[in-house]
Coordinates of C-alpha atoms in Angstrom, one line a residue:
M1 CA -31.6 37.4 -42.7
F2 CA -34.4 37.7 -45.2
Q3 CA -36.2 41.0 -44.9
G4 CA -39.9 41.8 -45.4
L5 CA -42.2 38.7 -45.4
E6 CA -45.4 40.3 -44.2
G7 CA -47.7 38.9 -46.9
S8 CA -48.1 37.9 -50.5
T9 CA -48.7 41.5 -51.5
D10 CA -45.4 42.7 -50.1
A11 CA -43.7 44.6 -53.0
R12 CA -40.4 45.1 -51.2
P13 CA -37.4 43.3 -52.9
V14 CA -36.2 39.9 -51.7
Q15 CA -33.0 40.4 -49.6
F16 CA -30.6 37.5 -48.9
D17 CA -28.1 37.8 -46.0
Q18 CA -26.4 34.5 -45.2
Q19 CA -28.4 32.4 -47.5
Q20 CA -26.9 31.4 -50.8
L21 CA -29.0 31.4 -54.0
F22 CA -28.1 28.9 -56.8
A23 CA -29.7 28.5 -60.2
S24 CA -28.9 27.5 -63.8
V25 CA -27.1 29.9 -66.2
A26 CA -30.4 30.8 -67.9
L27 CA -32.1 31.9 -64.6
V28 CA -29.3 33.9 -62.9
P29 CA -29.8 37.2 -64.8
G30 CA -33.5 37.3 -64.1
L31 CA -32.9 36.4 -60.4
E32 CA -30.4 39.3 -60.1
A33 CA -33.2 41.6 -61.2
I34 CA -35.6 40.6 -58.5
V35 CA -33.0 40.0 -55.7
P36 CA -31.0 43.2 -55.9
E37 CA -29.5 43.1 -52.4
G38 CA -27.3 40.7 -50.4
P39 CA -25.3 37.8 -51.9
R40 CA -25.7 37.6 -55.6
P41 CA -27.4 34.6 -57.4
Q42 CA -24.8 32.1 -58.4
V43 CA -24.7 29.5 -61.2
L44 CA -24.5 26.1 -59.7
P45 CA -21.1 24.8 -60.7
S46 CA -21.3 21.8 -63.0
Q47 CA -19.1 19.7 -60.8
Y48 CA -21.6 20.0 -58.0
R49 CA -24.3 18.3 -60.1
Q50 CA -22.7 14.8 -59.7
L51 CA -23.2 12.7 -56.6
P52 CA -19.5 12.2 -55.8
S53 CA -19.2 16.0 -55.5
Q54 CA -22.0 16.4 -53.0
Q55 CA -19.5 16.4 -50.1
S56 CA -18.1 19.7 -51.5
L57 CA -21.5 21.5 -51.2
L58 CA -21.9 24.1 -48.5
E59 CA -24.1 22.9 -45.6
G60 CA -26.3 26.0 -46.1
P61 CA -28.5 27.8 -45.7
A62 CA -29.1 27.9 -49.5
V63 CA -32.0 28.1 -52.0
L64 CA -31.7 26.2 -55.2
V65 CA -34.0 27.2 -58.1
L66 CA -34.5 24.0 -60.1
D67 CA -35.3 24.3 -63.8
A68 CA -35.2 21.9 -66.8
E69 CA -31.5 22.7 -67.4
L70 CA -30.5 21.4 -64.0
V71 CA -32.9 18.5 -64.3
L72 CA -31.2 17.3 -67.4
A73 CA -27.8 17.6 -65.6
G74 CA -28.7 15.7 -62.5
G75 CA -31.5 13.5 -61.2
A76 CA -33.5 12.4 -58.2
E77 CA -30.6 10.9 -56.4
W78 CA -28.6 14.1 -56.8
L79 CA -31.5 16.1 -55.3
R80 CA -31.9 13.6 -52.4
A81 CA -28.2 14.1 -51.5
L82 CA -28.4 17.8 -51.1
P83 CA -27.6 19.2 -47.6
A84 CA -30.6 19.4 -45.3
A85 CA -30.5 23.2 -45.2
W86 CA -30.9 23.6 -48.9
V87 CA -34.4 24.5 -50.0
V88 CA -35.6 23.6 -53.5
L89 CA -37.9 25.9 -55.5
A90 CA -39.0 24.0 -58.7
C91 CA -40.1 25.5 -62.0
P92 CA -43.3 23.9 -63.4
G93 CA -43.0 20.8 -65.4
K94 CA -40.1 18.3 -65.3
A95 CA -38.3 20.2 -62.5
E96 CA -41.4 20.0 -60.3
E97 CA -41.8 16.3 -61.0
Q98 CA -38.2 15.4 -60.2
A99 CA -38.1 17.6 -57.1
S100 CA -41.3 15.9 -55.8
E101 CA -39.9 12.4 -56.7
A102 CA -36.8 13.2 -54.6
G103 CA -38.9 14.6 -51.8
R104 CA -37.1 17.9 -51.9
R105 CA -39.7 20.3 -53.4
F106 CA -40.5 23.2 -51.1
L107 CA -42.7 25.2 -53.5
T108 CA -43.5 25.3 -57.2
L109 CA -42.7 28.7 -58.8
P110 CA -45.5 30.5 -60.6
G111 CA -43.8 30.4 -64.0
A112 CA -40.7 29.3 -65.8
T113 CA -38.9 32.7 -65.8
P114 CA -38.1 35.0 -62.9
D115 CA -40.5 37.9 -62.3
L116 CA -41.9 39.7 -59.3
G117 CA -44.3 36.9 -58.8
W118 CA -41.4 34.7 -57.6
Q119 CA -40.5 37.0 -54.7
D120 CA -42.9 35.5 -52.2
A121 CA -41.6 32.0 -52.9
L122 CA -38.0 33.2 -52.8
R123 CA -38.7 35.0 -49.5
A124 CA -40.3 32.0 -47.9
A125 CA -37.6 29.7 -49.2
A126 CA -34.9 31.9 -47.7
L127 CA -36.5 32.0 -44.4
H128 CA -37.1 28.3 -44.4
A129 CA -33.4 27.6 -45.3
S130 CA -32.3 29.8 -42.4
G131 CA -34.6 28.0 -40.1
L132 CA -33.3 24.6 -41.3
A133 CA -29.7 25.8 -40.9
E134 CA -30.5 27.0 -37.4
M135 CA -32.1 23.7 -36.5
R136 CA -29.1 21.9 -37.8
R137 CA -26.8 24.1 -35.8
L138 CA -28.8 23.6 -32.6
E139 CA -28.9 19.8 -33.3
Q140 CA -25.1 19.8 -33.8
L141 CA -24.7 21.7 -30.5
R142 CA -27.0 19.2 -28.8
E143 CA -25.0 16.3 -30.3
Q144 CA -21.8 18.0 -29.2
A145 CA -23.2 18.5 -25.7
D146 CA -24.3 14.9 -25.6
R147 CA -20.8 13.8 -26.6
D148 CA -19.2 16.1 -24.1
L149 CA -21.5 14.9 -21.3
S150 CA -20.9 11.3 -22.3
E151 CA -17.1 12.0 -22.4
L152 CA -17.1 13.7 -19.0
S153 CA -19.2 10.9 -17.5
A154 CA -16.7 8.4 -18.8
V155 CA -13.8 10.4 -17.5
G156 CA -15.4 10.9 -14.2
A157 CA -16.1 7.2 -13.8
A158 CA -12.5 6.4 -14.7
L159 CA -11.2 8.9 -12.2
M160 CA -13.4 7.6 -9.4
Q161 CA -12.1 4.1 -10.0
D162 CA -8.4 5.1 -9.9
R163 CA -7.1 4.5 -6.4
D164 CA -3.4 5.1 -7.1
P165 CA -2.6 8.8 -6.2
E166 CA 0.2 9.3 -8.7
H167 CA -1.6 7.5 -11.5
L168 CA -4.8 9.5 -10.7
L169 CA -2.9 12.8 -11.2
T170 CA -1.4 11.6 -14.4
R171 CA -4.8 10.6 -15.7
I172 CA -6.4 13.9 -14.8
L173 CA -3.8 15.9 -16.7
A174 CA -3.9 13.5 -19.7
E175 CA -7.7 13.7 -19.9
A176 CA -7.7 17.5 -19.6
R177 CA -5.2 17.7 -22.4
R178 CA -7.2 15.3 -24.5
V179 CA -10.6 17.0 -24.2
T180 CA -9.1 20.4 -25.0
T181 CA -6.6 19.1 -27.6
S182 CA -3.7 20.7 -25.6
D183 CA -0.1 20.0 -26.5
A184 CA 1.1 20.4 -22.9
G185 CA -0.1 21.0 -19.4
S186 CA 0.8 21.1 -15.7
L187 CA -0.9 20.2 -12.5
Y188 CA -0.5 21.8 -9.1
L189 CA -1.8 20.8 -5.7
V190 CA -2.4 23.0 -2.7
E191 CA -0.1 22.0 0.1
D192 CA 0.7 24.1 3.1
G193 CA -0.9 27.2 1.6
E194 CA 1.1 27.0 -1.6
L195 CA 0.8 25.5 -5.0
H196 CA 3.1 22.5 -5.3
F197 CA 4.1 21.6 -8.8
R198 CA 3.3 17.9 -9.1
L199 CA 3.2 16.9 -12.8
T200 CA 3.9 18.2 -16.3
Q201 CA 3.2 16.6 -19.7
N202 CA 4.4 17.8 -23.1
A203 CA 3.7 16.0 -26.4
S204 CA 6.3 18.1 -28.1
I205 CA 9.0 17.3 -25.5
P206 CA 8.5 13.8 -24.2
G207 CA 10.2 12.8 -21.0
L208 CA 10.4 16.4 -19.8
E209 CA 12.0 16.6 -16.3
Q210 CA 9.6 17.3 -13.5
P211 CA 10.8 20.4 -11.6
D212 CA 10.5 20.7 -7.9
L213 CA 8.6 24.0 -7.8
R214 CA 6.3 25.8 -5.4
L215 CA 4.2 28.9 -6.3
T216 CA 2.6 31.5 -4.0
I217 CA -1.1 31.9 -4.4
D218 CA -1.1 35.4 -5.9
A219 CA -0.8 37.2 -9.3
S220 CA 2.9 36.4 -9.7
S221 CA 2.0 33.4 -11.9
F222 CA -0.9 32.3 -14.1
A223 CA -1.6 29.3 -11.8
G224 CA -1.3 31.5 -8.7
R225 CA -3.7 34.1 -10.1
A226 CA -6.3 31.5 -11.0
A227 CA -5.9 29.9 -7.5
A228 CA -6.3 33.3 -5.8
S229 CA -9.3 34.4 -7.8
G230 CA -11.0 31.0 -8.0
E231 CA -11.8 31.8 -11.7
I232 CA -10.7 30.3 -15.0
L233 CA -7.9 32.2 -16.7
C234 CA -7.8 32.2 -20.5
I235 CA -4.9 33.8 -22.4
D236 CA -4.5 33.8 -26.1
D237 CA -0.8 34.5 -26.1
A238 CA 1.4 34.3 -23.0
Y239 CA 4.0 36.6 -24.7
A240 CA 1.4 39.3 -25.7
L241 CA 0.0 40.3 -22.4
P242 CA -1.3 43.9 -22.1
A243 CA 0.8 46.3 -20.1
D244 CA -1.9 46.6 -17.5
S245 CA -2.4 42.8 -17.2
P246 CA -2.9 41.8 -13.5
H247 CA -0.9 38.6 -14.1
R248 CA 2.6 37.8 -15.3
F249 CA 4.3 35.1 -17.4
D250 CA 7.6 33.6 -16.4
P251 CA 9.4 32.5 -19.6
R252 CA 12.2 30.6 -17.8
M253 CA 10.8 27.2 -18.4
D254 CA 10.4 28.0 -22.2
E255 CA 14.0 29.3 -22.2
A256 CA 15.3 26.1 -20.5
T257 CA 13.4 23.7 -22.8
G258 CA 13.2 25.6 -26.1
Y259 CA 9.4 25.4 -26.0
R260 CA 7.1 28.2 -26.9
T261 CA 4.1 28.8 -24.8
G262 CA 1.2 30.3 -26.7
A263 CA -2.4 30.1 -25.5
V264 CA -2.9 29.2 -21.9
L265 CA -6.0 27.9 -20.0
V266 CA -5.8 27.8 -16.2
V267 CA -8.5 26.1 -14.3
P268 CA -8.8 26.1 -10.5
M269 CA -9.8 22.7 -9.1
K270 CA -12.4 23.2 -6.4
S271 CA -14.2 20.7 -4.2
P272 CA -18.1 20.8 -3.9
R273 CA -17.5 22.7 -0.7
G274 CA -15.6 25.4 -2.6
D275 CA -12.2 24.4 -1.2
L276 CA -9.3 24.9 -3.6
V277 CA -7.6 21.5 -4.2
G278 CA -5.2 22.5 -7.0
V279 CA -4.8 24.0 -10.4
L280 CA -4.8 22.6 -14.0
Q281 CA -2.7 24.6 -16.5
L282 CA -3.2 23.7 -20.2
I283 CA -1.1 25.0 -23.0
N284 CA -1.2 25.4 -26.8
P285 CA -4.5 23.8 -28.1
A286 CA -4.6 22.4 -31.6
A287 CA -6.9 25.3 -32.7
G288 CA -4.4 27.9 -31.6
R289 CA -6.7 29.3 -28.9
Y290 CA -9.1 28.1 -26.3
G291 CA -12.8 28.5 -27.0
S292 CA -15.9 28.5 -24.8
R293 CA -16.3 24.7 -25.1
D294 CA -12.7 24.2 -23.9
R295 CA -13.3 26.4 -20.9
Q296 CA -16.5 24.5 -20.1
M297 CA -15.0 21.1 -20.5
A298 CA -11.9 22.0 -18.5
A299 CA -14.0 23.5 -15.7
A300 CA -16.2 20.4 -15.5
L301 CA -13.2 18.1 -15.6
G302 CA -11.5 20.3 -13.0
G303 CA -14.5 19.8 -10.7
Q304 CA -14.4 16.1 -11.2
A305 CA -10.7 16.0 -10.7
A306 CA -11.0 17.9 -7.4
V307 CA -13.6 15.4 -6.1
S308 CA -11.4 12.5 -7.2
I309 CA -8.3 14.0 -5.5
E310 CA -10.3 14.7 -2.3
N311 CA -11.7 11.2 -2.4
G312 CA -8.2 9.8 -2.9
R313 CA -7.0 11.8 0.1
L314 CA -9.9 10.7 2.2
Q315 CA -9.3 7.1 1.1
A316 CA -5.6 7.5 2.1
E317 CA -6.7 8.9 5.5
I318 CA -9.0 6.0 6.1
E319 CA -6.3 3.6 5.2
R320 CA -3.9 5.3 7.6
L321 CA -6.5 5.2 10.3
L322 CA -7.2 1.5 9.7
D323 CA -3.5 0.8 9.5
G324 CA -3.0 2.6 12.9
F325 CA -5.9 0.6 14.4
V326 CA -4.4 -2.7 13.1
R327 CA -0.9 -1.8 14.4
A328 CA -2.4 -0.8 17.8
S329 CA -4.2 -4.2 17.9
V330 CA -1.0 -6.0 17.1
D331 CA 0.9 -4.1 19.7
A332 CA -1.8 -4.9 22.3
L333 CA -1.4 -8.6 21.4
D334 CA 2.4 -8.4 21.7
Q335 CA 2.1 -6.8 25.1
R336 CA -0.4 -9.5 26.2
D337 CA 1.8 -12.3 24.9
P338 CA 5.4 -11.2 24.9
G339 CA 6.5 -14.8 24.1
T340 CA 5.2 -14.5 20.5
S341 CA 5.9 -10.8 20.1
G342 CA 6.7 -10.0 16.4
H343 CA 5.0 -13.1 15.1
S344 CA 2.1 -11.3 13.5
V345 CA 4.3 -8.8 11.8
R346 CA 6.6 -11.5 10.5
V347 CA 3.7 -13.6 9.2
A348 CA 2.2 -10.5 7.5
E349 CA 5.4 -9.6 5.7
L350 CA 6.1 -13.2 4.7
S351 CA 2.5 -13.8 3.5
C352 CA 2.6 -10.7 1.2
T353 CA 6.0 -11.8 -0.2
F354 CA 4.5 -15.3 -0.7
A355 CA 1.4 -13.9 -2.4
G356 CA 3.6 -12.0 -4.8
A357 CA 5.3 -15.2 -5.8
V358 CA 2.0 -16.9 -6.3
D359 CA 0.8 -14.0 -8.4
R360 CA 3.8 -14.5 -10.7
C361 CA 3.2 -18.2 -11.1
S362 CA 2.5 -19.2 -14.7
R363 CA 1.9 -22.9 -14.5
G364 CA -0.6 -25.3 -13.0
R365 CA -3.8 -24.5 -11.3
L366 CA -2.2 -21.5 -9.4
A367 CA -1.6 -19.7 -12.7
A368 CA -5.1 -18.4 -12.5
V369 CA -4.6 -16.9 -9.0
S370 CA -3.8 -13.2 -8.8
F371 CA -3.1 -10.9 -6.0
G372 CA -3.6 -7.2 -6.8
R373 CA -3.1 -4.2 -4.5
E374 CA -6.4 -4.6 -2.7
S375 CA -6.2 -8.4 -2.2
L376 CA -2.6 -8.0 -0.9
R377 CA -3.9 -5.4 1.6
E378 CA -6.7 -7.7 2.6
L379 CA -4.2 -10.6 3.1
R380 CA -1.9 -8.3 5.1
Y381 CA -4.6 -7.2 7.5
A382 CA -5.8 -10.8 7.9
A383 CA -2.2 -11.9 8.7
L384 CA -1.6 -9.1 11.2
L385 CA -4.9 -9.8 13.0
H386 CA -5.0 -13.6 12.7
D387 CA -4.0 -14.2 16.4
F388 CA -5.7 -11.2 17.9
G389 CA -8.2 -13.5 19.7
K390 CA -5.3 -14.4 22.1
V391 CA -6.0 -11.2 24.0
F392 CA -9.1 -12.9 25.3
V393 CA -7.3 -16.1 26.4
S394 CA -6.1 -16.4 30.0
E395 CA -2.7 -14.9 30.5
Q396 CA -1.7 -17.8 32.6
V397 CA -2.4 -20.2 29.8
L398 CA -1.2 -17.9 27.0
G399 CA 2.3 -17.4 28.4
K400 CA 2.7 -20.9 29.9
D401 CA 6.2 -22.1 29.3
R402 CA 6.1 -25.0 31.7
K403 CA 3.6 -27.8 32.3
L404 CA 2.9 -26.6 35.8
P405 CA 1.1 -23.3 36.0
R406 CA 3.3 -20.7 37.6
P407 CA 1.4 -20.5 41.0
R408 CA 1.2 -24.3 41.2
E409 CA 4.9 -24.6 40.3
V410 CA 5.8 -22.2 43.2
R411 CA 3.7 -24.3 45.6
V412 CA 5.3 -27.6 44.5
F413 CA 8.9 -26.4 44.9
G414 CA 7.8 -24.7 48.1
R415 CA 6.7 -28.1 49.4
I416 CA 10.1 -29.6 48.5
A417 CA 11.8 -26.8 50.4
R418 CA 9.6 -27.5 53.4
A419 CA 10.3 -31.2 53.1
R420 CA 14.0 -30.4 53.4
E421 CA 13.4 -28.1 56.3
A422 CA 11.3 -30.8 58.0
L423 CA 14.2 -33.3 57.4
D424 CA 16.6 -30.9 59.1
A425 CA 14.2 -30.4 61.9
R426 CA 13.8 -34.1 62.3
F427 CA 17.6 -34.5 62.5
H428 CA 18.0 -31.9 65.2
R429 CA 14.9 -33.1 67.1
E430 CA 16.0 -36.8 67.2
R431 CA 19.6 -35.8 68.3
A432 CA 18.1 -33.7 71.1
N433 CA 15.7 -36.5 72.2
Y434 CA 18.6 -39.0 72.3
L435 CA 20.7 -36.8 74.5
L436 CA 17.8 -36.1 76.9
S437 CA 16.9 -39.8 77.2
S438 CA 20.3 -41.5 77.0
G439 CA 22.9 -38.8 77.5
H440 CA 26.3 -39.2 75.7
D441 CA 26.5 -42.9 76.0
G442 CA 26.4 -44.3 72.4
F443 CA 25.6 -40.8 71.0
D444 CA 28.3 -40.8 68.4
L445 CA 27.2 -44.0 66.8
F446 CA 23.5 -42.8 66.9
E447 CA 24.4 -39.5 65.3
K448 CA 26.3 -41.2 62.5
R449 CA 23.4 -43.5 61.8
L450 CA 21.0 -40.6 61.8
E451 CA 23.2 -38.5 59.5
T452 CA 23.3 -41.4 57.0
E453 CA 19.6 -41.8 57.1
V454 CA 18.9 -38.1 56.7
A455 CA 21.5 -37.8 53.9
G456 CA 19.6 -40.6 52.1
E457 CA 16.4 -38.7 52.4
R458 CA 18.0 -35.6 51.2
S459 CA 19.3 -37.4 48.2
R460 CA 15.8 -38.8 47.5
L461 CA 14.3 -35.3 47.7
D462 CA 17.0 -34.1 45.3
R463 CA 16.1 -36.9 42.9
F464 CA 12.4 -36.1 43.2
E465 CA 13.0 -32.4 42.6
Q466 CA 15.0 -33.3 39.5
A467 CA 12.3 -35.6 38.3
I468 CA 9.7 -32.8 38.7
R469 CA 11.8 -30.2 37.0
S470 CA 12.5 -32.6 34.1
A471 CA 8.8 -33.5 33.7
N472 CA 7.9 -29.9 33.9
E473 CA 9.8 -29.0 30.7
P474 CA 7.5 -28.5 27.6
R475 CA 8.9 -31.5 25.8
I476 CA 8.0 -35.2 25.1
L477 CA 7.8 -37.0 28.5
P478 CA 10.4 -39.8 28.8
E479 CA 9.0 -43.3 29.2
E480 CA 10.4 -43.7 32.7
A481 CA 9.0 -40.4 33.9
P482 CA 5.5 -41.5 34.9
A483 CA 6.8 -44.2 37.3
E484 CA 9.2 -41.8 38.9
L485 CA 6.4 -39.2 39.3
R486 CA 4.2 -41.8 41.0
R487 CA 7.0 -42.4 43.5
V488 CA 7.2 -38.7 44.1
A489 CA 3.4 -38.5 44.6
A490 CA 3.6 -41.4 47.1
Y491 CA 6.2 -39.6 49.3
R492 CA 5.0 -38.0 52.5
F493 CA 6.7 -35.7 55.0
L494 CA 5.7 -34.2 58.3
G495 CA 4.7 -30.6 57.8
T496 CA 3.6 -27.9 60.3
G497 CA 1.7 -29.4 63.2
D498 CA 3.1 -32.9 62.6
G499 CA 0.5 -33.5 59.8
E500 CA 1.6 -35.5 56.8
Q501 CA 2.0 -33.6 53.5
R502 CA 2.5 -34.8 49.9
L503 CA 5.0 -33.3 47.4
L504 CA 2.5 -33.7 44.5
D505 CA -1.3 -33.8 44.6
E506 CA -3.6 -35.2 41.8
D507 CA -3.8 -32.0 39.9
D508 CA 0.0 -31.6 39.9
M509 CA 0.3 -35.1 38.5
A510 CA -2.2 -34.3 35.8
F511 CA -0.2 -31.3 34.7
L512 CA 3.2 -33.1 34.9
G513 CA 1.8 -36.1 33.0
V514 CA 1.2 -34.1 29.8
A515 CA 2.9 -36.3 27.2
R516 CA 4.0 -33.5 24.8
G517 CA 4.3 -29.7 25.1
S518 CA 3.2 -27.7 28.1
L519 CA -0.6 -27.7 27.9
T520 CA -3.2 -30.0 29.3
E521 CA -6.2 -30.8 27.0
E522 CA -8.3 -28.1 28.6
E523 CA -5.6 -25.5 28.2
R524 CA -5.0 -26.6 24.6
L525 CA -8.7 -26.1 23.8
E526 CA -8.5 -22.7 25.5
I527 CA -5.6 -21.7 23.3
Q528 CA -7.4 -22.9 20.2
S529 CA -10.4 -20.8 21.2
H530 CA -8.3 -17.8 20.1
V531 CA -9.4 -18.4 16.5
S532 CA -13.1 -18.1 17.4
Y533 CA -12.4 -15.0 19.5
T534 CA -10.5 -13.6 16.5
H535 CA -13.6 -14.3 14.3
R536 CA -16.0 -12.7 16.7
F537 CA -13.8 -9.6 17.0
L538 CA -13.3 -9.2 13.3
A539 CA -16.9 -9.8 12.5
Q540 CA -17.8 -6.6 14.4
I541 CA -15.7 -4.4 12.2
P542 CA -17.6 -2.8 9.2
W543 CA -15.0 -3.7 6.7
T544 CA -15.0 -1.9 3.3
R545 CA -15.9 -4.0 0.2
D546 CA -12.2 -4.5 -0.7
L547 CA -11.4 -5.8 2.8
R548 CA -14.5 -8.0 3.4
G549 CA -12.4 -11.2 3.2
V550 CA -10.2 -10.3 6.2
E551 CA -12.4 -12.0 8.6
E552 CA -12.7 -15.3 6.6
I553 CA -9.0 -15.5 5.8
A554 CA -8.0 -15.1 9.5
W555 CA -10.8 -17.4 10.7
G556 CA -9.4 -20.3 8.8
H557 CA -5.7 -20.2 9.4
H558 CA -5.7 -23.3 11.6
E559 CA -7.9 -25.3 9.3
K560 CA -6.4 -28.3 7.4
L561 CA -7.3 -29.5 3.9
D562 CA -8.1 -33.0 5.3
G563 CA -10.6 -31.6 7.8
S564 CA -8.3 -32.2 10.8
G565 CA -8.0 -28.5 11.7
Y566 CA -10.0 -26.3 14.0
P567 CA -12.3 -24.7 14.9
R568 CA -14.7 -25.7 12.0
R569 CA -12.9 -28.7 10.7
L570 CA -13.2 -27.4 7.2
E571 CA -12.0 -29.4 4.2
A572 CA -10.1 -28.3 1.1
D573 CA -13.1 -27.0 -0.9
A574 CA -14.1 -24.6 1.8
I575 CA -10.6 -23.2 2.4
P576 CA -9.6 -20.3 0.0
I577 CA -6.1 -19.8 -1.4
P578 CA -5.2 -16.8 0.8
T579 CA -6.1 -18.8 3.9
R580 CA -4.0 -21.8 2.7
L581 CA -1.1 -19.5 2.1
L582 CA -1.4 -17.9 5.5
T583 CA -1.5 -21.4 7.1
I584 CA 1.8 -22.3 5.6
V585 CA 3.5 -19.1 6.7
D586 CA 2.0 -19.3 10.2
I587 CA 3.3 -22.9 10.7
F588 CA 6.7 -21.9 9.3
D589 CA 7.2 -18.9 11.6
A590 CA 5.9 -20.9 14.7
L591 CA 8.5 -23.6 14.0
T592 CA 11.5 -21.3 13.3
A593 CA 10.7 -18.4 15.8
A594 CA 13.5 -18.0 18.3
D595 CA 11.5 -15.9 20.7
R596 CA 9.2 -18.7 22.1
P597 CA 10.0 -19.2 25.8
Y598 CA 8.4 -22.7 25.8
K599 CA 10.3 -24.2 22.9
K600 CA 13.5 -23.9 20.9
A601 CA 13.5 -22.8 17.3
L602 CA 13.8 -25.6 14.8
P603 CA 16.7 -25.4 12.3
L604 CA 15.4 -24.4 8.8
E605 CA 15.9 -27.8 7.3
K606 CA 13.8 -29.5 10.0
A607 CA 11.1 -26.8 9.8
L608 CA 10.9 -27.4 6.0
D609 CA 10.7 -31.2 6.6
V610 CA 7.7 -30.6 8.9
L611 CA 6.0 -28.6 6.2
Q612 CA 6.6 -31.2 3.6
D613 CA 5.4 -33.9 5.9
E614 CA 2.2 -31.9 6.4
A615 CA 1.8 -31.6 2.7
S616 CA 2.3 -35.3 2.1
R617 CA -0.4 -36.0 4.6
G618 CA -2.8 -33.8 2.7
R619 CA -3.1 -31.2 5.4
I620 CA -1.6 -28.2 3.6
D621 CA -1.5 -27.2 0.0
S622 CA 1.4 -28.9 -1.8
D623 CA 1.3 -26.6 -4.8
L624 CA 1.6 -23.6 -2.7
L625 CA 4.3 -25.2 -0.6
A626 CA 6.2 -25.9 -3.8
I627 CA 6.2 -22.2 -4.6
F628 CA 7.2 -21.4 -1.1
L629 CA 10.2 -23.8 -1.3
E630 CA 11.3 -22.9 -4.9
G631 CA 11.2 -19.2 -4.2
R632 CA 12.9 -19.5 -0.8
I633 CA 10.2 -17.1 0.4
W634 CA 11.6 -17.0 3.9
S635 CA 14.8 -15.3 2.6
A636 CA 13.2 -13.1 -0.1

């Protein structure tokens, strides 16, 4: 630094330290006399006096003594282009005018030739140049810090958005190498108390094989040492470690690949709680060694990486927890309704396959529809839970595989059995009465006539039982069935206590009179209520943002595009694509499932015919169905 600026009467010589002093050929000898110490005054090279050469000038600090000779060689523009840390002292006259015009005059010298009267001005100019240079240095540091902060913020934001675990690790290592200009690097994660080698990158050896390696957390390796101490390890040359170094270098990887490890920067990745998550190991920076900025940037990125990795693990744990909850819910439904066991899982798998085909579609209105990882997960959960409301439906209705409810069916066939018993009792009673009243006279003829009559009644009961069993099946009721059932209902027999009993009461007739399937209108509405129960159940779950559509997708799986569906009778505009897709798959599986006790599975061709008929009536999405058919999604 400049020495001795205590006042204008200071007679000590001017001393330059880091400041350069430039002048014309004529002034340099005189300046040498009054500036005896430090860097010597220099003649400003002629090539520096032209604007294109300004880029070659030192940033400073420097003092330029401007006289008439330099004025003639340059001009105002040349002076304006001088580096900011150059201070201009102008000789009186033209030099002073031009320096003022350029806005670069610091002081005017007290004469045209160097003498002791210049020392105060030179001293002040040198100090000012040093101050300007320091300001510029601090400004550059601030600008670099701003760039580093902006860069780290961008990296942190990118890491926080990356949900794929493997891609996240790749990105962390790539960003760490980029901000430190490292040629290579490795990433280790803490697993079971050891460092597990997870990833390596090497610009000099692309496609380097990823070794399966585990390191103990101790001084036997650079990564282990950093992990054990929790501190950054910075080594200028891995092959030049001091004899008393507490850590060691294993050259086997270099020997196997032909690579040469030089400078190494090892950064422990710690969570905000201080827990060790892993280690970043960076190798061979472009500058040859790692500086303080590299250490700071790597440490900051290591902290961000640890948070991102921890968040990723937490996200994975939440997903596993939610997956377990959904699976448990599906298992509960399967236990509740064994007749449709497996339906939800099949529908979920088929729906995701179907969505993948839609995502690949490149024509028509569905070309704009995409299914990413999150939307596929949302669809999968909706498909798995779409029938969960059935757990709230009466078990008697839910598993009903005949028209008569099971207890009522037992009672009806119990009456038929009692009618047969009553018929047998009548036969024996009338035989006994005849013998008591008439003896054996004519008994054989009477017994034959009675046997014929009872046999006819037995045949009629057999026919009635067959009619009931036939009508009880969950299929379309034959045209002749109602008349036969009325005859059954009109039949009476003597029960216990000689009171008349009917084989069928009015409620039995209502159940057996169902024209199609096994459910009465009331039971059908109860079954349909499962959709509303599903909605109410799913609405209580605080879904994350990426799963907020689960409830809506599942709620609409029985809606039809023409408004004929249930429970809200939505029309096409209100039914989203994932719900339309789920509807098609749900219908397909219901038609082809072989595990339904109340109906037989339809052959594939007939099931597809049903779907095409639904599409032709405007009930399901014909464009989606076309992809389903063309891609043979059921067999994918």
